[in-house]
Structure formats: structure tokens, C-alpha cells
Coordinates of C-alpha atoms and ligand atoms in Angstrom, one line a residue:
M90 CA -1.0 10.7 -26.3
D91 CA -2.0 14.0 -27.7
Q92 CA -2.1 17.0 -25.5
D93 CA -5.8 17.9 -25.8
N94 CA -7.0 14.3 -25.7
K95 CA -5.3 13.4 -22.4
L96 CA -7.2 11.6 -19.9
K97 CA -7.8 13.5 -17.0
I98 CA -7.6 11.3 -13.6
L99 CA -8.1 12.4 -10.2
F100 CA -6.3 10.0 -7.6
V101 CA -7.9 10.1 -4.2
S102 CA -6.1 8.5 -1.2
A103 CA -6.0 8.8 2.5
E104 CA -2.3 8.0 2.5
L105 CA 0.6 9.2 0.2
T106 CA 4.3 8.7 0.0
P107 CA 6.3 10.9 0.9
F108 CA 4.0 12.9 3.1
A109 CA 1.7 10.4 5.0
K110 CA 2.2 6.7 5.3
T111 CA 1.3 3.7 7.4
G112 CA 1.6 1.1 4.6
G113 CA 1.4 0.0 1.1
L114 CA -1.4 2.3 0.0
A115 CA 0.9 5.3 0.5
D116 CA 3.5 3.7 -1.8
V117 CA 1.1 3.0 -4.6
A118 CA -0.5 6.5 -4.3
G119 CA 3.0 7.9 -4.5
S120 CA 4.2 6.0 -7.3
L121 CA 1.3 5.0 -9.8
P122 CA 0.4 8.6 -10.5
K123 CA 4.2 9.3 -11.3
S124 CA 4.1 6.6 -13.9
L125 CA 0.7 7.6 -15.6
V126 CA 2.1 11.2 -15.9
S127 CA 5.2 9.8 -17.7
M128 CA 2.7 7.9 -20.1
G129 CA 1.0 11.2 -20.7
Y130 CA -1.9 11.1 -18.5
D131 CA -3.2 14.3 -16.8
V132 CA -3.1 12.9 -13.1
K133 CA -3.7 14.9 -10.0
I134 CA -3.8 13.6 -6.4
A135 CA -6.2 14.4 -3.5
V136 CA -5.2 13.6 0.2
P137 CA -6.0 15.0 3.5
R138 CA -3.6 17.4 4.9
Y139 CA -2.6 15.9 8.3
Q140 CA -0.5 17.7 11.0
K141 CA 2.7 16.2 10.0
I142 CA 2.7 17.3 6.3
E143 CA 5.1 19.9 6.0
T144 CA 5.8 20.5 2.3
K145 CA 5.8 23.7 0.2
M146 CA 2.2 24.3 -0.7
K147 CA 0.0 27.2 -1.7
Y148 CA -3.4 28.3 -1.0
I149 CA -6.0 27.5 -3.7
A150 CA -9.4 27.9 -2.3
D151 CA -11.9 27.5 0.6
F152 CA -15.4 26.7 0.7
P153 CA -18.1 25.4 3.3
I154 CA -18.9 21.9 3.6
E155 CA -21.8 20.5 5.7
I156 CA -21.1 17.4 7.6
A157 CA -24.5 16.2 9.4
A158 CA -25.8 19.6 10.9
R159 CA -22.4 21.0 11.2
Q160 CA -21.0 23.5 8.6
T161 CA -17.2 23.6 8.4
T162 CA -14.6 25.0 6.2
C163 CA -12.4 23.3 3.7
I164 CA -9.1 24.8 2.6
V165 CA -7.5 23.5 -0.4
R166 CA -3.8 23.8 -0.8
E167 CA -1.7 22.7 -3.8
G168 CA 1.6 21.0 -3.6
E169 CA 3.5 18.7 -5.8
I170 CA 5.6 15.5 -6.1
D171 CA 8.6 16.2 -8.2
F172 CA 10.4 13.7 -10.4
E173 CA 12.7 12.9 -13.3
Y174 CA 11.5 11.2 -16.4
N175 CA 13.7 10.7 -19.4
K176 CA 15.9 13.5 -18.2
R177 CA 13.0 15.8 -17.9
D178 CA 11.7 17.3 -14.7
C179 CA 8.2 16.1 -14.2
K180 CA 5.5 16.9 -11.3
V181 CA 2.3 15.5 -10.2
L182 CA 0.3 18.2 -8.6
V183 CA -1.2 17.2 -5.0
Y184 CA -4.4 18.9 -3.6
F185 CA -4.2 18.9 0.0
I186 CA -7.7 18.8 1.7
D187 CA -7.4 20.7 5.1
N188 CA -9.6 21.2 7.9
Y189 CA -8.2 22.0 11.2
H190 CA -10.7 20.1 13.2
Y191 CA -10.5 16.9 11.3
F192 CA -7.0 16.5 10.1
N193 CA -4.7 18.8 12.5
R194 CA -4.2 15.6 14.4
K195 CA -1.0 13.4 15.1
D196 CA -1.9 10.2 13.3
I197 CA -3.7 9.5 10.1
Y198 CA -6.5 7.0 11.4
S199 CA -8.2 5.5 14.4
Y200 CA -10.0 8.3 15.9
F201 CA -13.6 8.1 17.4
D202 CA -14.8 10.2 14.4
D203 CA -13.0 8.6 11.5
A204 CA -16.6 8.4 9.8
D205 CA -16.9 12.1 9.9
R206 CA -13.4 12.8 8.9
F207 CA -13.7 10.9 5.8
A208 CA -17.1 11.8 4.9
F209 CA -15.7 15.3 5.0
F210 CA -12.8 14.3 2.9
C211 CA -15.2 12.7 0.3
R212 CA -17.4 15.5 0.0
A213 CA -14.6 18.2 -0.1
V214 CA -13.0 16.3 -2.7
L215 CA -15.9 16.6 -5.1
E216 CA -16.9 20.0 -4.2
M217 CA -13.2 21.1 -5.0
L218 CA -13.2 20.1 -8.7
P219 CA -15.2 23.0 -10.0
K220 CA -13.1 25.3 -7.8
I221 CA -9.9 24.2 -9.2
N222 CA -11.5 23.9 -12.7
F223 CA -10.5 20.1 -13.0
K224 CA -13.0 17.9 -14.5
P225 CA -11.6 14.4 -14.3
D226 CA -12.7 11.7 -16.7
V227 CA -12.1 9.1 -14.1
I228 CA -12.0 9.6 -10.2
H229 CA -9.8 6.8 -9.0
C230 CA -10.8 5.9 -5.5
N231 CA -8.6 4.0 -3.0
D232 CA -9.8 1.8 0.0
W233 CA -12.8 2.4 2.4
H234 CA -12.0 6.1 3.1
T235 CA -13.0 7.0 -0.4
G236 CA -15.8 4.5 -0.8
P237 CA -18.5 7.4 0.1
L238 CA -17.3 9.5 -2.8
C239 CA -18.5 6.9 -5.4
M240 CA -21.9 6.9 -3.5
L241 CA -22.1 10.6 -3.3
L242 CA -21.4 11.0 -7.0
N243 CA -24.1 8.7 -7.9
E244 CA -26.6 9.6 -5.3
K245 CA -26.2 13.3 -5.2
Y246 CA -23.8 15.0 -7.6
K247 CA -24.4 13.4 -11.1
E248 CA -27.6 15.5 -11.3
Y249 CA -25.2 18.4 -11.9
S250 CA -23.9 18.6 -15.6
F251 CA -20.4 19.2 -14.3
Y252 CA -20.2 15.6 -12.8
K253 CA -22.6 13.9 -15.1
D254 CA -19.9 12.1 -17.0
I255 CA -17.3 11.3 -14.4
K256 CA -16.4 7.6 -14.0
T257 CA -15.1 6.0 -10.9
L258 CA -12.5 3.2 -10.4
F259 CA -12.5 1.9 -6.7
T260 CA -9.3 0.0 -5.8
I261 CA -9.3 -2.5 -2.8
H262 CA -5.9 -2.4 -1.3
N263 CA -6.9 -4.5 1.6
L264 CA -10.6 -5.9 2.1
Q265 CA -10.2 -6.3 5.9
Y266 CA -10.3 -2.8 6.8
Q267 CA -14.0 -1.8 5.8
G268 CA -15.0 1.3 7.5
N269 CA -18.2 0.0 9.1
F270 CA -20.0 2.5 11.2
P271 CA -23.4 2.8 12.8
K272 CA -26.4 3.3 10.7
N273 CA -26.4 7.2 11.8
A274 CA -23.5 7.7 9.6
L275 CA -26.1 8.2 7.1
A276 CA -26.9 11.8 8.4
L277 CA -23.3 12.6 7.9
F278 CA -24.0 12.8 4.1
R279 CA -27.6 14.1 4.6
L280 CA -28.8 10.8 2.9
T281 CA -32.1 9.1 3.7
D282 CA -32.9 5.7 5.0
E283 CA -33.4 4.5 1.2
I284 CA -29.9 3.6 0.6
F285 CA -29.6 1.7 4.0
V286 CA -30.4 -1.6 2.2
P287 CA -28.5 -4.7 1.5
E288 CA -28.2 -3.8 -2.2
K289 CA -26.5 -0.5 -1.3
V290 CA -24.6 0.4 1.9
E291 CA -26.1 -1.7 4.6
F292 CA -23.7 -4.4 5.8
Y293 CA -24.9 -6.5 8.8
G294 CA -26.7 -3.7 10.2
M295 CA -23.8 -1.1 9.8
F296 CA -23.1 1.6 7.2
S297 CA -20.0 0.2 5.3
F298 CA -17.7 2.8 3.6
M299 CA -16.0 0.0 1.6
K300 CA -19.3 -1.3 0.6
A301 CA -20.4 1.9 -0.7
G302 CA -17.3 2.1 -2.7
I303 CA -17.8 -1.5 -4.2
V304 CA -21.5 -1.1 -4.9
Y305 CA -21.5 2.5 -6.5
C306 CA -18.2 2.4 -8.6
D307 CA -18.1 1.8 -12.3
I308 CA -15.1 -0.7 -12.0
I309 CA -13.4 -2.4 -9.2
N310 CA -9.7 -3.7 -8.9
T311 CA -7.5 -5.2 -6.3
V312 CA -3.8 -5.2 -6.0
S313 CA -3.1 -8.6 -7.5
E314 CA -5.0 -11.1 -9.8
N315 CA -4.7 -13.7 -7.2
Y316 CA -6.2 -11.5 -4.3
A317 CA -9.0 -10.6 -7.0
K318 CA -10.1 -14.4 -7.1
E319 CA -9.4 -14.8 -3.3
I320 CA -11.8 -12.3 -2.2
Q321 CA -14.5 -13.8 -4.0
T322 CA -14.1 -16.9 -1.5
S323 CA -15.5 -17.1 2.1
Q324 CA -11.9 -17.7 3.3
Y325 CA -10.7 -14.3 2.2
G326 CA -13.7 -12.4 1.3
C327 CA -14.3 -10.7 4.8
K328 CA -18.1 -11.2 4.5
M329 CA -18.1 -9.1 1.0
D330 CA -17.4 -12.2 -1.2
G331 CA -21.0 -12.6 -2.1
L332 CA -21.0 -8.8 -3.1
L333 CA -17.8 -9.4 -5.0
K334 CA -19.1 -12.3 -6.8
V335 CA -22.1 -10.4 -8.0
R336 CA -19.6 -7.7 -9.5
S337 CA -17.0 -10.2 -10.5
K338 CA -17.3 -9.0 -14.3
D339 CA -16.2 -5.6 -13.3
L340 CA -13.4 -7.0 -10.7
Y341 CA -9.9 -6.9 -11.9
G342 CA -6.6 -7.7 -10.4
I343 CA -3.4 -5.6 -11.2
V344 CA -0.2 -6.3 -9.2
N345 CA 1.6 -3.4 -7.6
G346 CA 4.9 -2.2 -8.7
I347 CA 7.4 -0.1 -6.6
D348 CA 8.8 3.1 -7.3
Y349 CA 12.3 2.6 -8.8
D350 CA 13.4 6.2 -8.1
I351 CA 13.0 5.6 -4.3
F352 CA 13.9 1.8 -4.0
N353 CA 17.2 1.6 -5.7
P354 CA 20.3 0.2 -3.9
D355 CA 22.6 1.6 -6.3
T356 CA 21.6 5.5 -5.6
D357 CA 19.6 5.2 -2.1
R358 CA 21.0 7.8 -0.1
R359 CA 19.5 6.2 3.3
L360 CA 22.0 3.2 2.8
Y361 CA 25.4 3.0 4.5
K362 CA 27.1 1.9 1.2
N363 CA 25.4 1.9 -2.3
Y364 CA 25.6 -1.4 -4.4
N365 CA 24.4 -3.1 -7.6
I366 CA 24.9 -6.7 -9.0
E367 CA 28.2 -5.6 -10.1
T368 CA 29.4 -4.5 -6.7
L369 CA 27.4 -7.1 -4.5
N370 CA 30.2 -6.9 -1.9
N371 CA 29.2 -3.5 -0.9
K372 CA 26.0 -5.1 0.4
K373 CA 28.1 -6.6 3.2
N374 CA 28.9 -3.2 4.5
N375 CA 25.3 -2.4 5.1
K376 CA 25.0 -5.7 7.0
Y377 CA 28.0 -4.6 9.3
Q378 CA 26.9 -1.2 9.8
L379 CA 23.5 -2.2 10.7
Q380 CA 24.9 -4.9 13.1
K381 CA 26.6 -2.0 14.8
E382 CA 23.8 0.3 14.8
L383 CA 21.4 -2.1 16.3
Q384 CA 24.1 -3.7 18.7
L385 CA 24.1 -7.1 17.3
P386 CA 27.5 -9.0 17.0
K387 CA 29.3 -8.0 13.8
N388 CA 29.4 -11.2 11.7
D389 CA 28.6 -13.0 8.5
V390 CA 25.5 -15.0 9.8
P391 CA 22.5 -14.6 7.4
I392 CA 20.2 -11.9 8.6
I393 CA 16.5 -12.3 8.2
G394 CA 14.8 -8.8 7.9
L395 CA 11.1 -8.0 8.6
V396 CA 9.4 -4.5 8.2
S397 CA 5.8 -4.7 8.9
R398 CA 2.7 -3.3 10.5
F399 CA 2.4 -5.4 13.6
A400 CA -1.1 -6.5 12.8
E401 CA -2.7 -9.9 12.9
Q402 CA -3.0 -10.3 9.2
K403 CA 0.9 -10.6 9.0
G404 CA 1.2 -13.9 10.7
L405 CA 3.8 -12.5 13.3
N406 CA 2.4 -14.8 16.2
F407 CA 4.2 -17.7 14.5
I408 CA 7.6 -15.9 14.9
M409 CA 7.0 -15.5 18.5
D410 CA 5.7 -19.1 19.1
K411 CA 8.4 -20.6 17.2
I412 CA 11.3 -18.3 18.1
D413 CA 13.6 -20.9 19.8
E414 CA 13.4 -23.2 16.8
I415 CA 14.2 -20.3 14.5
I416 CA 17.1 -19.1 16.3
K417 CA 18.6 -22.6 16.6
N418 CA 19.9 -21.6 13.2
D419 CA 23.1 -19.5 13.0
L420 CA 21.3 -16.4 12.1
Q421 CA 20.1 -12.8 13.2
L422 CA 16.6 -11.6 13.1
V423 CA 16.0 -7.9 12.6
L424 CA 12.4 -6.7 12.9
L425 CA 11.1 -3.0 12.5
G426 CA 7.4 -2.3 12.7
E427 CA 4.6 -0.7 15.0
G428 CA 1.1 -1.7 15.8
D429 CA -0.7 -4.2 18.2
D430 CA 0.8 -3.7 21.8
Y431 CA 0.8 -7.3 21.9
Y432 CA 3.4 -7.7 19.1
E433 CA 5.3 -4.7 20.2
T434 CA 5.8 -5.9 23.7
G435 CA 6.2 -9.4 22.9
F436 CA 8.9 -8.8 20.2
T437 CA 10.7 -6.2 22.6
E438 CA 11.0 -8.9 25.2
L439 CA 12.5 -11.3 22.9
A440 CA 15.1 -8.8 21.9
K441 CA 16.1 -8.5 25.5
K442 CA 16.3 -12.2 25.9
Y443 CA 18.3 -12.9 22.9
P444 CA 20.4 -9.8 22.3
D445 CA 23.1 -11.7 20.1
K446 CA 20.3 -12.7 17.8
I447 CA 17.4 -10.5 17.7
A448 CA 17.0 -6.7 17.2
V449 CA 13.8 -5.0 17.4
S450 CA 12.8 -1.5 16.6
I451 CA 9.5 -0.2 17.2
G452 CA 8.0 2.8 15.4
F453 CA 7.6 3.8 11.9
N454 CA 10.9 4.5 10.4
A455 CA 11.5 4.9 6.7
P456 CA 15.4 5.4 6.7
L457 CA 15.9 2.5 8.9
A458 CA 13.5 0.2 6.8
H459 CA 15.6 0.9 3.7
R460 CA 18.8 -0.1 5.6
I461 CA 17.2 -3.2 6.9
Y462 CA 16.3 -4.3 3.3
A463 CA 20.0 -3.5 2.2
A464 CA 21.4 -5.3 5.2
S465 CA 19.3 -8.5 5.1
D466 CA 19.9 -11.8 3.2
F467 CA 16.4 -12.8 3.5
F468 CA 13.1 -11.0 4.1
L469 CA 10.3 -12.6 5.9
M470 CA 6.5 -12.4 5.4
P471 CA 4.7 -15.2 6.8
S472 CA 1.2 -13.4 6.1
R473 CA -2.2 -15.0 6.8
F474 CA -3.4 -13.0 3.7
E475 CA -1.5 -10.4 1.7
P476 CA -3.5 -8.5 -1.2
C477 CA -0.2 -7.7 -2.9
G478 CA 2.7 -7.2 -0.5
L479 CA 5.3 -4.6 -1.3
G480 CA 8.0 -5.7 1.3
Q481 CA 8.8 -8.8 -1.0
L482 CA 9.2 -6.5 -4.1
I483 CA 11.3 -4.1 -2.3
S484 CA 13.5 -7.0 -0.7
L485 CA 13.9 -8.6 -4.2
R486 CA 15.3 -5.4 -5.5
Y487 CA 17.8 -5.1 -2.6
G488 CA 18.8 -8.7 -3.0
A489 CA 17.2 -10.0 0.2
I490 CA 15.5 -13.0 -0.6
P491 CA 12.0 -13.3 0.4
I492 CA 10.6 -16.2 2.4
V493 CA 6.8 -15.9 2.2
R494 CA 3.6 -17.8 2.8
S495 CA 2.2 -18.1 -0.8
T496 CA -1.2 -16.0 -0.5
G497 CA -2.5 -13.2 -2.5
G498 CA 0.1 -11.0 -4.4
L499 CA 3.0 -13.0 -2.4
A500 CA 2.0 -16.2 -4.5
E501 CA 2.0 -14.0 -7.7
T502 CA 5.5 -12.5 -7.1
V503 CA 7.5 -15.1 -5.1
I504 CA 8.6 -18.3 -6.7
D505 CA 10.2 -21.0 -4.8
V506 CA 13.8 -21.5 -6.2
E507 CA 13.7 -25.1 -5.2
K508 CA 10.8 -25.9 -7.0
D509 CA 11.4 -23.9 -10.1
K510 CA 15.1 -23.2 -10.5
E511 CA 14.8 -20.8 -13.6
R512 CA 12.0 -18.5 -12.3
G513 CA 12.8 -19.0 -8.6
N514 CA 13.2 -16.1 -6.4
G515 CA 12.5 -17.1 -2.9
F516 CA 11.2 -19.6 -0.7
T517 CA 7.6 -20.1 -0.3
Y518 CA 5.1 -22.4 1.7
K519 CA 1.4 -22.9 1.2
D520 CA -0.3 -23.8 4.7
F521 CA -0.8 -21.1 7.2
T522 CA 1.0 -23.1 9.8
D523 CA 3.9 -22.2 12.3
E524 CA 5.4 -25.7 11.3
E525 CA 5.7 -24.9 7.6
M526 CA 7.0 -21.6 8.4
V527 CA 9.8 -22.9 10.3
K528 CA 10.5 -25.8 7.9
T529 CA 10.8 -23.1 5.0
I530 CA 13.3 -20.8 7.0
N531 CA 15.4 -24.0 7.6
R532 CA 15.3 -24.8 4.1
A533 CA 16.2 -21.3 3.1
I534 CA 19.0 -21.1 5.7
N535 CA 20.3 -24.3 4.6
Y536 CA 20.2 -23.2 0.9
Y537 CA 22.3 -20.2 1.9
N538 CA 25.0 -22.2 3.8
I539 CA 25.6 -25.0 1.5
R540 CA 25.0 -23.6 -2.1
K541 CA 27.2 -20.6 -2.1
E542 CA 27.4 -20.1 -5.9
E543 CA 23.8 -20.4 -6.7
W544 CA 23.1 -18.2 -3.8
N545 CA 25.0 -15.5 -5.4
E546 CA 23.2 -16.1 -8.9
L547 CA 19.9 -15.9 -7.0
V548 CA 20.6 -12.8 -5.3
K549 CA 21.7 -11.2 -8.8
K550 CA 18.4 -12.7 -10.3
A551 CA 16.2 -11.2 -7.6
M552 CA 17.8 -7.9 -7.8
T553 CA 17.1 -7.6 -11.7
I554 CA 13.6 -8.9 -11.8
D555 CA 11.4 -5.9 -13.1
F556 CA 8.7 -4.9 -10.5
S557 CA 8.7 -1.1 -11.7
W558 CA 5.5 0.2 -12.2
D559 CA 5.7 0.2 -16.1
K560 CA 3.9 -2.9 -16.9
S561 CA 1.1 -2.4 -14.2
A562 CA 0.5 1.2 -14.9
K563 CA -0.2 0.3 -18.4
K564 CA -2.8 -2.0 -17.1
Y565 CA -4.4 0.9 -15.1
A566 CA -4.3 2.8 -18.2
L567 CA -6.4 0.2 -20.0
L568 CA -9.0 0.4 -17.2
Y569 CA -9.4 3.9 -17.4
E570 CA -9.6 3.9 -21.3
K571 CA -12.3 1.1 -20.8
L572 CA -14.1 3.4 -18.5
V573 CA -14.2 6.4 -20.9
E574 CA -14.8 4.4 -24.1
D575 CA -18.4 4.6 -24.1
K576 CA -18.2 8.5 -23.8
R577 CA -15.9 8.8 -26.7
I578 CA -18.2 6.7 -29.2
P579 CA -20.1 9.6 -31.0
Ligands
ADP744 P1 0.7 -3.0 4.0 O1 0.1 -2.3 3.0 O2 -0.3 -4.3 4.4 O3 1.1 -2.5 5.3 P2 2.9 -3.8 2.0 O4 3.8 -4.8 2.1 O5 1.8 -3.7 1.1 O6 1.9 -4.0 3.5 O7 3.4 -2.4 2.3 C1 4.2 -2.2 3.5 C2 5.1 -1.0 3.0 O8 5.2 -0.1 4.4 C3 6.4 -1.2 2.7 O9 6.8 -0.1 1.9 C4 7.0 -1.3 4.1 O10 8.6 -1.1 3.8 C5 6.6 -0.2 4.8 N1 6.5 -0.2 6.3 C6 5.7 -1.1 7.0 N2 6.0 -0.8 8.4 C7 7.1 -0.1 8.3 C8 7.6 0.7 9.5 N3 7.4 0.4 10.7 N4 8.7 1.4 9.3 C9 9.0 1.9 7.8 N5 8.4 1.4 6.8 C10 7.3 0.6 7.1

């Protein structure tokens, strides 16, 4: 792509690896822009500057922002994500949107004033653009936190020539989290009742930030082709299926990739011992060391790992309900996660009850997550729904064979090896029931115990399947190109 004709993209996200992460959104924000920059696109990222973000950054600008009747100051700081591509040093610039009142807090979300916080963020991002002298061709918004940006652009900013031609792509990473707030959230944006109608942002009497994104963006996509279809049904549509059907000709699905710089068992510094398909024996060291770290008996039984937000979506209650049946197998279960108290307490109790079989770590711990992927033989994802799922992609890369419920992106990326030997890379089941989950775990353990030679081949195959961003970033690039096509025709 020639330098001057480079498409300019602003990627806007509430989470960003390596700075602030609760789940897959952060991974995508931290890796897709890198791929796009490698392909020649001019991509910059905007993210709130949360308290915990400590990286080198420099002051760029400050300006006032009005939120409802309140005037507050936005400070923009510039940092970067460095990476190497084709032996060249590359970087993606990151604009940290700072406001002491809204973002100098311990966590990323779940505050009483989240509507105010992300209203501020959306406004500040738009206001920032002329100040940093960056006029993107496309603003790529992600999830509900950025929905109002699409709305503000269309309802307020497009009347100014700077913003007139900017297009928007809105990516749904998880339709369940919608950012629905009481009607008076309208006042945050100084917008009138006129937009509080079902055709625009009103959603069952609430102001929906997610709906604002879906309604006002130019193109929508979600993180797998399968989930793009599922969310147009009442089972998975979280009450937005009707709206999504109306916009179906603008709705695309692109499966996520993973960052091969970060997730690479051959170079990952967080592991006890690096390995690749030639040195698979070293994977065992990771198992023994993790057993020691988590005070499990050191032996060769298969480990089933699970690294997840502890949320209802993930189907974790089935594990709790059926734990006795699961551990009838000779195996160890290693769980890492945080979230709902119900699961945190329940799993902690189970680990106390079965210390030889179950280890549970509560909290967000990226290094431990990597060690679990490396030490595990299997990786369990019994999700009720899963827009894409990154856990299964990471586990494949580390040679931990996924056991998943076929839904959303899991159905697209994991194929049952007993149903399709050639393409198979895991164990899958369709019905969201505890019985099916247990049956599939038993089937997988049996395969591990009995089919030793095939097992080794399966692990090697899993580790070599390409789930890097290359293919998917190209698909995003096509969407950006499509958005600006009209503009380019003289
Ligand atoms: P979701 O986005 O629904 O949380 P994904 O499977 O798409 O699920 O992405 C989850 C990502 O977050 C993976 O990279 C996973 O390893 C990571 N992760 C989840 N929980 C934890 C945790 N407690 N500690 C460390 N990493 C975690």
C-alpha cells in the first residue's frame, strides 16, 4: 500500500492488552491493530487511561468536555505498543484518554456511573481527533462502551467538515453486555428526546449504548461467522435479534485470531520450559512444575485446564454439579478465574474437598494462565454461548486439546476428532446439558488413555493449525476498504 494512500483507522476500545484486560476484547484490541499496521494501514488506538496503566506515555493535549451539566477536563497522553515484524521494529500509537474522576479507579467496569464514564470516553475520543491532527477514514468501535460514539458522530459531529466523511465499523464482541441505562442518560450527551425511539436508542424503556452502536454505525461485524448468524435468532439475540435482522445486509462475521508473539510455547517467557512440536517432551516439565506450584500430586494423569471469567455464560455450573462424575476419571482439574461469587466460592470449596484432584486459583493472572495452557492436556469450555472464544485458540497453540460445547466461534474453530479424523482438533458436543459435557469429557479422557500414538499426532496437529491474525486481519481490511469505497470513486 502506498504511503499517502494508507487507510487511516482509529481503533476504540475499553480494554487493551497489555494494559487493561478482563477478557478477549483486550486481546483483540492488542493484536488486530498490530497485524493491520504490518499490512501497511495507519492504525491508532484509543483507550481510557485506568489507574493501573503504568507505561511510558507523553502528554499530548487537554481540553474541556461537557457531560450533562458538568464540565470536566480530558487529558490525552500518547504511548505505544512495540513489536517486531519481518525483523523491523514497528509500533502502534495508543492514545490514553485520561480523566481523574472517571478513570482513576481500581477496576475497568461495574461502577454506578459507567454510563457517564463511557459517555465521556466517546465524546473525548471524537474531540481529540482534530487536536492530534488525525482524521481517520474509519473509526472502529468495539462493544457497548463505544456505541454512543457512532451516535454522536451522526447526530452531532457530522455537521462539521472534519468529521463529515468518517465511517464507522462497530464490532460486537459479546451481545449480552449491552450497557442499558435509564432514559436520563440522554442528558449526558445533551441530546433531546427525539432519539429516544425504538428506531434509534430506546430499548425496552432504557437507553442502550449497544443499540446506539448497532443503529448508527455504517457496518457491523461480530467475532465469528457462526455468532453473526446466531445473534439473529431469539435464542442468542439477547432481544436485539429483530434489530440485527433488519441490518443483516450490513452484518458480517470474522473469526478472531490470537497474537502469535504473545502466545508461542517456543518463546513464552512465562513458561517453566519452552517447547515446540519437535520438543514436545518439554511440555511435561510444565505439567510437573505446575502440579508443584498448585500443590497437586506430581504425576502423569491428564490435566484439564480452564481459564475463564467466572460468568453464567461459561456453563461452569455444570462442572460444579457434575464434579463427582468428572473426577471419577483419573485426572486433575486446574481452574483459574474470577467473577461471580457463586463460582469463586463454589470452586474454592471443591478444591478444599478434593485437594489431590482439583486446584483453583481465584483472580486475574496472565502468567499463571500461560502456565496452565502449557501444562494442560485438555482445555474445557462448556459455554452456553461463545461469540468467538480465545481460550480454545490459545490452548490449541499450546497443545492442550479443547473440549467444547459447539456454539458460536467454538463451533467454527473446534472439530471433533472422532467425527472427522483429518480435520479434527478437539472434542465437541452440541446440547447444552451437563450430561453431554460429562460424556464428552469421558470420551476425551478415554482417547488420551487408549490411543497414545494418535494422541501425539493430535497434539502436534493442534499446535500447527494457523490461528494467527493474518487471515482475519485481511478480512477486516476488506471491510474498511468497503467502507471507504464510495468516497474514492470520483
Ligand atoms: P471472554 O472474552 O468471554 O472473556 P475469551 O475466550 O474470548 O472469553 O477470552 C478470554 C481471554 O482472557 C483469554 O485470553 C483468557 O486466557 C483470558 N483470561 C480469562 N480469565 C483470566 C484470568 N482469570 N486470568 C488470566 N487470563 C484470563
